[in-house]
Coordinates of C-alpha atoms in Angstrom, one line a residue:
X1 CA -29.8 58.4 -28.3
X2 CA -30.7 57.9 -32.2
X3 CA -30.4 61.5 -32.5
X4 CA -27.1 61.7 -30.7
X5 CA -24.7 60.9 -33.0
X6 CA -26.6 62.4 -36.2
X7 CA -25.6 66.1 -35.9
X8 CA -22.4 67.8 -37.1
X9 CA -19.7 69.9 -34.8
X10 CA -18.0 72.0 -35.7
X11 CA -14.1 72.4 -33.5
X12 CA -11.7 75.3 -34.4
X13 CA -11.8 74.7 -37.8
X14 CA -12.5 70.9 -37.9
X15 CA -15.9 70.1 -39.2
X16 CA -16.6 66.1 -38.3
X17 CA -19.5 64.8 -39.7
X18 CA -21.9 62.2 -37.8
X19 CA -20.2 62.2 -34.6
X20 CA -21.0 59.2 -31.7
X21 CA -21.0 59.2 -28.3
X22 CA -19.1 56.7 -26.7
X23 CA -21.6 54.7 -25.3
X24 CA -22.8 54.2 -29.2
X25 CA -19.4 53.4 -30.2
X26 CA -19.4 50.6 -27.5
X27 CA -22.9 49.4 -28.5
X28 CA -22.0 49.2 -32.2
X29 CA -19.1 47.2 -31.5
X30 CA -20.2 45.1 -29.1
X31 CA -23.7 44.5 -31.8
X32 CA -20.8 43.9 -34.4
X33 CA -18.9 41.4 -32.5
X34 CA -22.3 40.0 -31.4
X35 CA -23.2 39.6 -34.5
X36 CA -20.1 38.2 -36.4
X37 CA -19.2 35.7 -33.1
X38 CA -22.5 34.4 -32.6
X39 CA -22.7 32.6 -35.8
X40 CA -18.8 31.4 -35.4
X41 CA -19.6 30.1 -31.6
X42 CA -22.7 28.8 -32.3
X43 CA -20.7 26.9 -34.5
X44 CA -18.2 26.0 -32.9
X45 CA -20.8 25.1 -29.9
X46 CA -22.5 22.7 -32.5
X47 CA -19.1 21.0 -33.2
X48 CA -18.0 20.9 -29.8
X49 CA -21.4 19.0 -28.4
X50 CA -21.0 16.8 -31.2
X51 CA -17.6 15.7 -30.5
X52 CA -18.7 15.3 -26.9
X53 CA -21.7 13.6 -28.3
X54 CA -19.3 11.4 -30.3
X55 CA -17.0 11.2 -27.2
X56 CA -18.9 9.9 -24.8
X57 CA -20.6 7.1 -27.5
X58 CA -17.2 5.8 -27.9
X59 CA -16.6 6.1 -24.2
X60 CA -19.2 4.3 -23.8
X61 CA -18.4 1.7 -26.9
X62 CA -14.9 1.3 -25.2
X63 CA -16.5 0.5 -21.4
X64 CA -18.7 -2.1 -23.2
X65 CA -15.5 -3.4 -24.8
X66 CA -13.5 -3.2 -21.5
X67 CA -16.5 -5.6 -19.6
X68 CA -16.5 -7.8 -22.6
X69 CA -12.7 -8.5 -22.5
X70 CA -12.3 -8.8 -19.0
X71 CA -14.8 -11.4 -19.0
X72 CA -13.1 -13.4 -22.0
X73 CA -9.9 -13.3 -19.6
X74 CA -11.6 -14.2 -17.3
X75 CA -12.7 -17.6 -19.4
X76 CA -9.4 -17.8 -20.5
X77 CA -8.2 -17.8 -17.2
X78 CA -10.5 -20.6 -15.8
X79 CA -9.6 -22.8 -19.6
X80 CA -6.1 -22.4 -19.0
X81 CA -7.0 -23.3 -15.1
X82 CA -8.6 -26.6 -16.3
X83 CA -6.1 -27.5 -19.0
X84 CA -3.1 -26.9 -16.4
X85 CA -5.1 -28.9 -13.3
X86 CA -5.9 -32.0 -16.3
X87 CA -2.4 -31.9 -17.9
X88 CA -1.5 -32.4 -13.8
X89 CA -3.7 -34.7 -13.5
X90 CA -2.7 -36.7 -16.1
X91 CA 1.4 -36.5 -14.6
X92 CA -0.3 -37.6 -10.9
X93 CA -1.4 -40.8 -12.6
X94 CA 1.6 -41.5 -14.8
X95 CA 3.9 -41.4 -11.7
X96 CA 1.1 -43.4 -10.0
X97 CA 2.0 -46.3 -12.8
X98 CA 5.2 -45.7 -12.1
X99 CA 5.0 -45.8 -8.6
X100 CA 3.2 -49.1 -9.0
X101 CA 5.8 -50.7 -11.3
X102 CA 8.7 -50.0 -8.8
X103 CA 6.6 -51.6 -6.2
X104 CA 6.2 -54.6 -8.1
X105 CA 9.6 -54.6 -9.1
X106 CA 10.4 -54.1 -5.8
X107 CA 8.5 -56.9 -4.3
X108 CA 9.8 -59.1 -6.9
X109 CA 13.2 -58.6 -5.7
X110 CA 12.8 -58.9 -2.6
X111 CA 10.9 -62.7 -3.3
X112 CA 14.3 -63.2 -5.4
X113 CA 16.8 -62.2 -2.3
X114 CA 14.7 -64.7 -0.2
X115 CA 14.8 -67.4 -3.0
X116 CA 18.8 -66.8 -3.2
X117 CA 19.1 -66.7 0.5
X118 CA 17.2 -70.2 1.2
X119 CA 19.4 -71.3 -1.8
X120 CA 22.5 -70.3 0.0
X121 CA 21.9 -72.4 2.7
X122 CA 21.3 -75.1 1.2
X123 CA 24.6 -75.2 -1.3
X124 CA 26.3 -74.1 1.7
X125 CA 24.9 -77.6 2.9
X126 CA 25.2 -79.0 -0.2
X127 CA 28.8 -77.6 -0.4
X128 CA 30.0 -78.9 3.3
X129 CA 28.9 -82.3 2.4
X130 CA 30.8 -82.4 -0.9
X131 CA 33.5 -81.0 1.2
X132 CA 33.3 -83.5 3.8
X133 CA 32.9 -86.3 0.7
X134 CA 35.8 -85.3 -0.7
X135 CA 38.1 -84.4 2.3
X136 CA 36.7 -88.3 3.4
X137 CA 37.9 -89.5 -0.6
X138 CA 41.2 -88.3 -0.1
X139 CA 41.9 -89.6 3.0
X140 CA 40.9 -92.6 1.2
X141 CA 43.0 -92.1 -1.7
X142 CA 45.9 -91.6 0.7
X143 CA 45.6 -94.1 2.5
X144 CA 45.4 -96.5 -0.4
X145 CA 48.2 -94.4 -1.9
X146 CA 50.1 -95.1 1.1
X147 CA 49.7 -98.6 1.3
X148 CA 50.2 -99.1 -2.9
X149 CA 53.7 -97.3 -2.2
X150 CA 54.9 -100.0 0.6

């Protein structure tokens, strides 16, 4: 094949020097390309695995930082959990107070409306007699009245 494409031809009057066969020319391209594309996707190979490299260490970084702040929801969750059940807490016992109060009150008013009641029959007693006393001091007084006039 080396000698192939080494001798000259001549064609009606066309003398072409160093003539190839085809399957040279295809060789010598293909070495060519070979040899200029290797270097450029070798390259480009290189940079491509290291921005996978790089890739996958911040994928990995960002996982790691995914698990971290799901958990510190999560402990904000359960702090907010705690501060919401005490601050209920705290309103269960205030209306407790004031549950107690109004019972007290309550109780107290209800020992007042029996204090007034058993007063009310008494100045209703109290009240009849004076009524009677009086009703019997003006019978008096008009009998005396009557008996003054004559």
């Amino acid at each position: 094949m080396s000698s192939a494409w080494n001798h000259t031809c001549q064609m009606k009057r066309l003398v072409v020097g160093l003539m190839t066969t085809p399957d040279y020319n295809e060789w010598w391209v293909r070495r060519i390309n070979d040899d200029v594309l290797r270097p450029k996707i070798q390259a480009r190979n290189e940079v491509l695995e290291k921005s996978l490299s790089e890739n996958q260490k911040e994928k990995s970084e960002l996982k790691d930082r995914v698990v971290e702040l799901e958990r510190s929801l999560r402990q904000y969750r359960s702090q907010n959990s705690i501060i919401e059940l005490k601050a209920s807490l705290s309103k269960i016992k205030e209306m407790k107070n004031i549950i107690e109060e109004l019972e007290t009150t309550l109780q107290n008013c209800e020992v007042r409306i029996e204090y007034l009641e058993a007063n009310e029959g008494r100045q209703n007693e109290q009240l009849h007699t004076f009524k009677i006393k009086l009703e019997t001091g003006i019978t008096l007084w008009e009998k005396l009245w009557f008996r003054f006039e004559r």
